[in-house]
XYZ file of N, CA and C in Angstrom:
435
model
N 0.710 -1.672 0.290
C -0.289 0.304 0.007
C 0.890 1.576 0.370
N 0.873 2.318 -0.443
C 1.678 3.307 -1.383
C 1.690 4.510 0.382
N 2.215 4.907 0.413
C 2.079 5.428 1.547
C 2.277 7.315 1.182
N 1.277 8.186 1.061
C 1.651 9.877 0.763
C 1.899 10.206 -0.737
N 0.781 8.749 -1.628
C 1.305 8.550 -2.852
C 2.665 8.128 -3.858
N 3.162 7.264 -2.732
C 4.609 7.109 -3.134
C 4.872 5.884 -3.052
N 5.400 5.408 -3.868
C 5.751 3.737 -3.953
C 6.143 2.720 -3.091
N 6.339 1.982 -1.719
C 6.887 0.789 -1.197
C 7.567 -0.199 -1.548
N 8.504 -0.100 -0.997
C 9.483 -1.481 -1.802
C 8.276 -2.681 -1.531
N 7.456 -2.848 -0.812
C 6.480 -3.895 -0.293
C 5.435 -3.126 -1.339
N 5.941 -2.198 -2.147
C 4.145 -2.848 -2.674
C 4.557 -2.844 -4.220
N 5.699 -3.754 -4.688
C 6.656 -5.156 -6.034
C 6.124 -5.825 -5.610
N 6.005 -6.661 -6.740
C 6.387 -8.449 -6.090
C 6.847 -8.808 -7.612
N 7.847 -9.661 -7.919
C 8.856 -10.057 -8.241
C 8.321 -11.831 -8.510
N 8.609 -12.348 -9.660
C 8.183 -13.281 -10.574
C 10.359 -14.302 -10.797
N 10.631 -15.135 -10.115
C 11.861 -15.132 -11.128
C 11.805 -16.776 -11.336
N 11.735 -16.484 -13.332
C 11.920 -17.543 -13.401
C 13.208 -18.449 -14.724
N 13.378 -19.247 -14.181
C 14.529 -19.852 -14.446
C 14.217 -20.628 -15.858
N 15.177 -21.304 -16.276
C 14.453 -22.640 -17.067
C 14.088 -23.967 -16.975
N 14.295 -23.651 -15.951
C 13.838 -25.378 -14.977
C 12.260 -24.878 -14.221
N 12.295 -23.545 -14.180
C 11.021 -23.157 -13.953
C 10.948 -22.352 -12.407
N 9.598 -21.789 -12.477
C 9.342 -20.601 -11.318
C 10.383 -20.371 -9.742
N 11.507 -20.140 -9.457
C 11.831 -19.983 -8.069
C 11.394 -19.838 -6.849
N 11.222 -20.814 -6.503
C 9.689 -20.292 -5.630
C 10.338 -19.844 -3.790
N 11.219 -18.484 -4.138
C 11.412 -17.555 -3.319
C 10.225 -17.050 -2.645
N 9.617 -17.045 -1.350
C 8.832 -16.143 -1.011
C 9.294 -14.791 -0.366
N 8.162 -13.723 -1.438
C 8.049 -12.587 -1.034
C 8.940 -12.178 0.098
N 8.079 -12.807 0.301
C 8.746 -12.312 1.980
C 9.938 -12.040 2.154
N 10.709 -12.366 1.909
C 12.208 -13.517 1.324
C 13.500 -12.169 0.816
N 12.832 -12.030 -0.043
C 13.116 -10.615 -1.258
C 13.438 -9.407 -0.365
N 14.489 -9.466 -0.148
C 14.345 -7.734 0.802
C 15.090 -6.381 0.302
N 15.405 -6.795 -1.031
C 15.824 -5.633 -2.324
C 16.176 -6.271 -3.441
N 15.288 -5.604 -4.182
C 15.684 -5.696 -5.820
C 15.722 -4.202 -6.617
N 16.588 -4.137 -6.786
C 17.244 -2.667 -7.997
C 18.028 -3.645 -8.906
N 17.241 -2.719 -10.069
C 17.761 -2.964 -11.232
C 17.469 -1.736 -11.640
N 18.940 -1.793 -12.538
C 19.935 -0.482 -13.309
C 20.402 -1.234 -14.476
N 19.530 -0.063 -15.195
C 19.801 0.134 -17.250
C 21.369 0.292 -17.331
N 21.729 -0.785 -17.858
C 23.328 -0.523 -18.409
C 23.301 -0.297 -19.614
N 24.254 1.352 -20.139
C 23.801 1.898 -21.005
C 25.617 2.493 -21.580
N 25.685 2.556 -22.901
C 27.013 3.427 -22.926
C 26.640 4.133 -24.114
N 27.253 5.091 -24.261
C 27.513 6.446 -24.070
C 29.045 7.316 -25.039
N 28.759 7.791 -25.989
C 29.419 8.173 -27.002
C 29.305 10.089 -27.612
N 30.101 10.056 -27.521
C 30.194 12.055 -26.911
C 31.174 12.111 -28.948
N 30.512 12.785 -29.455
C 31.248 12.747 -30.532
C 30.907 14.467 -31.040
N 32.526 14.550 -31.658
C 32.424 16.411 -31.043
C 32.907 16.614 -33.390
N 31.676 17.425 -33.947
C 31.877 17.879 -35.124
C 33.258 19.065 -35.449
N 33.232 19.165 -36.634
C 34.253 19.787 -37.536
C 32.738 21.609 -36.809
N 32.417 21.593 -36.658
C 31.472 22.617 -36.541
C 31.592 22.770 -34.264
N 32.672 22.179 -33.719
C 32.870 22.142 -32.374
C 31.155 22.618 -31.919
N 30.491 21.088 -31.939
C 29.724 21.485 -31.622
C 29.130 19.978 -30.843
N 29.357 19.500 -29.607
C 29.340 18.028 -29.110
C 27.754 16.831 -29.342
N 28.218 15.618 -30.101
C 26.646 14.987 -30.107
C 26.744 14.004 -29.556
N 25.974 13.757 -28.285
C 25.914 12.513 -27.324
C 24.931 11.258 -28.334
N 25.186 9.884 -28.212
C 24.759 8.831 -28.138
C 24.758 8.175 -27.699
N 23.667 7.409 -26.640
C 22.820 6.739 -25.781
C 23.305 6.136 -25.976
N 23.038 4.300 -26.194
C 23.368 3.226 -26.392
C 22.272 1.731 -25.670
N 21.029 1.063 -25.678
C 21.236 0.354 -24.324
C 22.065 -1.046 -24.189
N 22.307 -1.095 -23.178
C 22.612 -2.521 -22.764
C 22.891 -3.494 -21.946
N 21.557 -3.385 -21.502
C 20.058 -4.554 -21.526
C 20.580 -3.434 -19.104
N 19.854 -4.491 -18.746
C 20.163 -4.497 -17.348
C 21.465 -4.815 -16.089
N 20.890 -5.033 -15.237
C 21.280 -5.682 -14.019
C 20.636 -5.212 -13.167
N 20.328 -6.246 -12.521
C 19.865 -5.897 -10.979
C 20.304 -7.368 -10.113
N 20.189 -6.330 -9.468
C 20.920 -6.967 -8.188
C 19.910 -7.410 -6.882
N 19.495 -8.207 -6.051
C 18.414 -8.703 -5.745
C 19.629 -9.689 -3.694
N 18.632 -9.290 -2.724
C 19.203 -9.625 -1.701
C 18.236 -10.293 -0.917
N 18.032 -11.028 -0.449
C 17.146 -12.101 -0.301
C 18.018 -13.061 1.622
N 16.614 -12.867 1.944
C 17.095 -13.181 2.800
C 16.737 -15.342 3.052
N 17.354 -16.185 3.674
C 17.385 -17.703 4.109
C 16.417 -17.973 4.430
N 15.362 -18.774 3.145
C 14.229 -19.359 4.125
C 13.988 -21.130 3.396
N 14.765 -21.244 2.790
C 15.074 -22.900 2.553
C 16.333 -22.725 2.117
N 16.468 -23.397 1.105
C 16.802 -23.737 0.088
C 16.488 -23.914 -0.857
N 15.965 -22.928 -1.757
C 15.640 -22.633 -2.896
C 17.029 -22.969 -3.620
N 17.621 -21.291 -2.899
C 18.555 -20.609 -4.412
C 19.690 -21.970 -3.884
N 19.589 -22.039 -2.949
C 21.328 -23.227 -2.811
C 20.688 -24.935 -4.210
N 19.613 -24.886 -4.162
C 19.399 -26.056 -4.930
C 19.534 -25.482 -5.952
N 18.970 -24.040 -6.666
C 18.578 -23.848 -7.771
C 20.575 -23.791 -8.162
N 21.585 -22.987 -7.409
C 22.954 -23.397 -7.562
C 23.871 -24.700 -7.780
N 23.082 -25.667 -7.308
C 24.078 -26.625 -7.315
C 23.165 -27.519 -9.150
N 22.604 -26.406 -9.267
C 21.961 -27.447 -10.092
C 21.905 -27.314 -11.456
N 22.411 -24.990 -11.220
C 22.602 -24.651 -12.476
C 24.609 -24.822 -12.907
N 24.667 -25.442 -11.749
C 27.009 -26.457 -11.079
C 26.433 -27.292 -12.510
N 26.454 -28.177 -11.869
C 26.324 -29.927 -11.949
C 25.192 -29.454 -14.143
N 24.989 -28.975 -13.818
C 24.402 -28.796 -16.013
C 26.140 -27.788 -16.584
N 26.065 -26.725 -16.227
C 27.215 -25.990 -16.917
C 28.185 -27.625 -16.660
N 29.008 -27.490 -15.362
C 29.756 -28.844 -15.721
C 29.452 -30.337 -16.741
N 28.010 -30.463 -16.112
C 27.360 -31.596 -17.574
C 27.805 -31.395 -19.367
N 27.925 -29.984 -19.811
C 27.722 -29.492 -20.918
C 26.617 -29.015 -21.356
N 25.111 -29.114 -20.669
C 24.251 -29.174 -20.728
C 24.402 -27.932 -21.076
N 22.995 -26.841 -22.435
C 22.528 -26.257 -22.671
C 21.922 -25.412 -21.109
N 22.114 -23.798 -21.067
C 21.721 -23.250 -20.007
C 20.695 -22.637 -20.311
N 19.735 -22.158 -21.029
C 18.771 -21.748 -21.613
C 18.725 -20.630 -20.243
N 17.484 -19.183 -21.137
C 17.870 -17.545 -19.718
C 15.950 -18.411 -19.765
N 15.691 -17.207 -18.210
C 14.514 -16.968 -18.041
C 14.307 -15.784 -18.120
N 13.757 -15.095 -16.995
C 12.611 -13.918 -17.061
C 12.189 -13.913 -15.035
N 11.809 -12.214 -16.006
C 11.592 -11.880 -13.640
C 10.656 -11.008 -14.545
N 9.679 -10.907 -13.733
C 7.942 -10.756 -13.986
C 8.636 -9.404 -12.730
N 8.041 -8.289 -12.962
C 7.518 -6.915 -12.062
C 6.184 -6.578 -11.694
N 5.551 -6.487 -10.795
C 4.796 -6.003 -10.633
C 4.433 -5.007 -9.328
N 4.185 -3.936 -10.151
C 4.323 -3.056 -9.131
C 2.732 -2.204 -8.575
N 2.123 -2.279 -7.712
C 0.782 -1.663 -7.721
C 0.438 -0.085 -7.258
N 0.556 0.905 -7.430
C 0.355 1.993 -8.015
C -0.555 2.760 -7.474
N 0.473 4.340 -6.433
C -0.433 5.171 -5.653
C -1.799 5.609 -6.342
N -1.773 5.214 -7.629
C -3.397 5.535 -7.917
C -4.014 4.395 -8.195
N -4.152 2.869 -7.521
C -4.321 2.093 -7.791
C -4.790 1.591 -8.351
N -3.668 1.758 -10.360
C -3.020 0.896 -11.611
C -2.529 0.092 -10.587
N -2.323 -1.087 -11.979
C -1.015 -1.781 -11.666
C -0.067 -1.923 -13.280
N 1.555 -1.574 -12.685
C 2.334 -1.050 -13.490
C 2.687 -3.203 -13.549
N 3.450 -3.413 -14.907
C 4.082 -4.963 -14.570
C 5.015 -4.110 -16.005
N 6.047 -5.058 -14.849
C 7.841 -4.700 -16.175
C 7.882 -6.070 -16.938
N 8.507 -6.938 -17.540
C 9.202 -7.777 -17.980
C 10.659 -8.114 -18.191
N 11.343 -8.309 -17.502
C 12.464 -8.731 -18.316
C 13.612 -9.524 -19.176
N 13.492 -9.520 -19.626
C 13.944 -10.941 -20.744
C 15.359 -10.679 -20.513
N 15.665 -12.241 -21.457
C 16.660 -12.923 -21.209
C 18.281 -12.624 -20.509
N 17.070 -13.039 -19.483
C 17.979 -12.798 -17.974
C 18.967 -14.358 -17.697
N 19.976 -14.226 -17.230
C 21.075 -15.079 -16.950
C 20.999 -14.603 -15.749
N 20.860 -15.459 -14.890
C 21.107 -15.322 -13.148
C 23.180 -16.186 -13.039
N 23.182 -14.737 -11.710
C 24.542 -15.390 -11.620
C 24.288 -15.313 -9.520
N 24.772 -16.138 -8.893
C 24.513 -16.464 -7.950
C 25.487 -15.137 -7.389
N 26.233 -14.630 -6.389
C 26.884 -13.679 -5.549
C 26.963 -13.959 -4.683
N 27.063 -14.683 -3.614
C 26.507 -14.544 -2.034
C 25.573 -15.314 -1.620
N 26.009 -17.143 -1.569
C 25.026 -17.708 -0.069
C 25.039 -17.489 0.769
N 25.670 -16.260 1.381
C 25.116 -15.849 2.736
C 26.765 -17.060 3.634
N 27.348 -16.001 5.007
C 27.310 -16.492 6.170
C 25.882 -17.084 6.859
N 27.954 -17.917 7.222
C 26.150 -18.701 8.583
C 26.681 -18.603 9.539
N 26.113 -17.798 10.245
C 26.906 -17.012 12.048
C 25.606 -17.407 13.391
N 25.599 -18.266 14.026
C 25.280 -18.046 15.549
C 23.990 -17.898 14.608
N 23.364 -16.851 15.711
C 22.161 -16.427 15.560
C 21.285 -15.283 15.228
N 22.204 -15.352 13.359
C 22.084 -14.506 12.479
C 21.592 -15.260 11.175
N 20.655 -14.330 10.569
C 19.693 -14.626 9.523
C 20.492 -14.404 7.938
N 20.633 -16.142 7.765
C 21.749 -15.594 6.194
C 20.709 -15.110 5.690
N 21.859 -14.392 4.634
C 21.445 -13.121 3.672
C 22.193 -13.108 2.506
N 21.347 -13.985 1.519
C 21.723 -13.635 0.563
C 22.060 -13.294 -0.703
N 22.676 -13.114 -1.968
C 22.533 -12.343 -3.162
C 22.588 -13.031 -4.122
N 22.077 -12.432 -5.513
C 22.159 -12.462 -6.965
C 21.304 -11.476 -7.423
N 22.371 -11.979 -8.051
C 22.097 -11.210 -9.551
C 22.228 -11.520 -11.589
N 21.293 -11.014 -11.724
C 20.672 -10.701 -13.397
C 20.802 -10.183 -13.968
N 20.511 -10.412 -14.841
C 21.616 -10.174 -16.525
C 20.938 -10.058 -17.377
N 19.838 -8.680 -17.755
C 19.046 -9.293 -18.889
C 19.506 -8.141 -20.018
N 18.829 -8.571 -21.183
C 19.558 -8.299 -21.867
C 17.766 -7.236 -22.353
N 16.552 -7.024 -22.099
C 15.558 -6.031 -21.983
C 14.498 -5.427 -21.480
N 13.426 -4.705 -20.678
C 12.581 -4.642 -19.478
C 11.880 -3.956 -20.970
N 10.395 -4.953 -20.606
C 9.730 -4.466 -21.590
C 8.565 -4.202 -20.629
N 7.443 -3.240 -21.195
C 5.915 -2.845 -19.739
C 5.563 -3.457 -20.610
N 4.784 -5.244 -19.434
C 3.854 -5.962 -20.032
C 1.954 -5.127 -19.912
N 2.475 -4.567 -18.457
C 0.921 -3.757 -18.566
C 1.170 -2.382 -18.078
C-alpha cells in the first residue's frame, strides 16, 4: 500500500523464472530488488565544434538480496553448476515485476533473456539471519501492463 502518494518496496511483487521453472522464493524473503539500466555513451565532436551524444541501451543489471527461508537458491545454483559441468545448455529465464501504483493501478514489467548469477549464499553465523545475494543480467525490459 503506497503512503503519501509514493510507492514503497512492499508494493512490488517479483517472480523469478529460470529455465527449470519458477524459483519459489517467498516475497517475504526478498529484501531488495534493484534494477539498473546499462547504457553506453559516445561523445562525437564535429568540425563545427558542437558535441553530439549517442546513448545506446545495453541491457539491465538486477541486484537481488534475500533472506534464506529454505534451500531454493542453494538448490538452483547446485543444479545450474551441474548442468554447466555436464555440458548442458543453460537457457535464459525472465523476471516479472508487478507494482501496485499509488493511484490504484498496476504496472507490470518483464525482464527478458535473464541470466542468473549467485553472488553470495550468505554467512552462516550463530543466531544471525543468512543473507543471500543474487544478480540477474537481462537483455531488456518491456512494459507488459
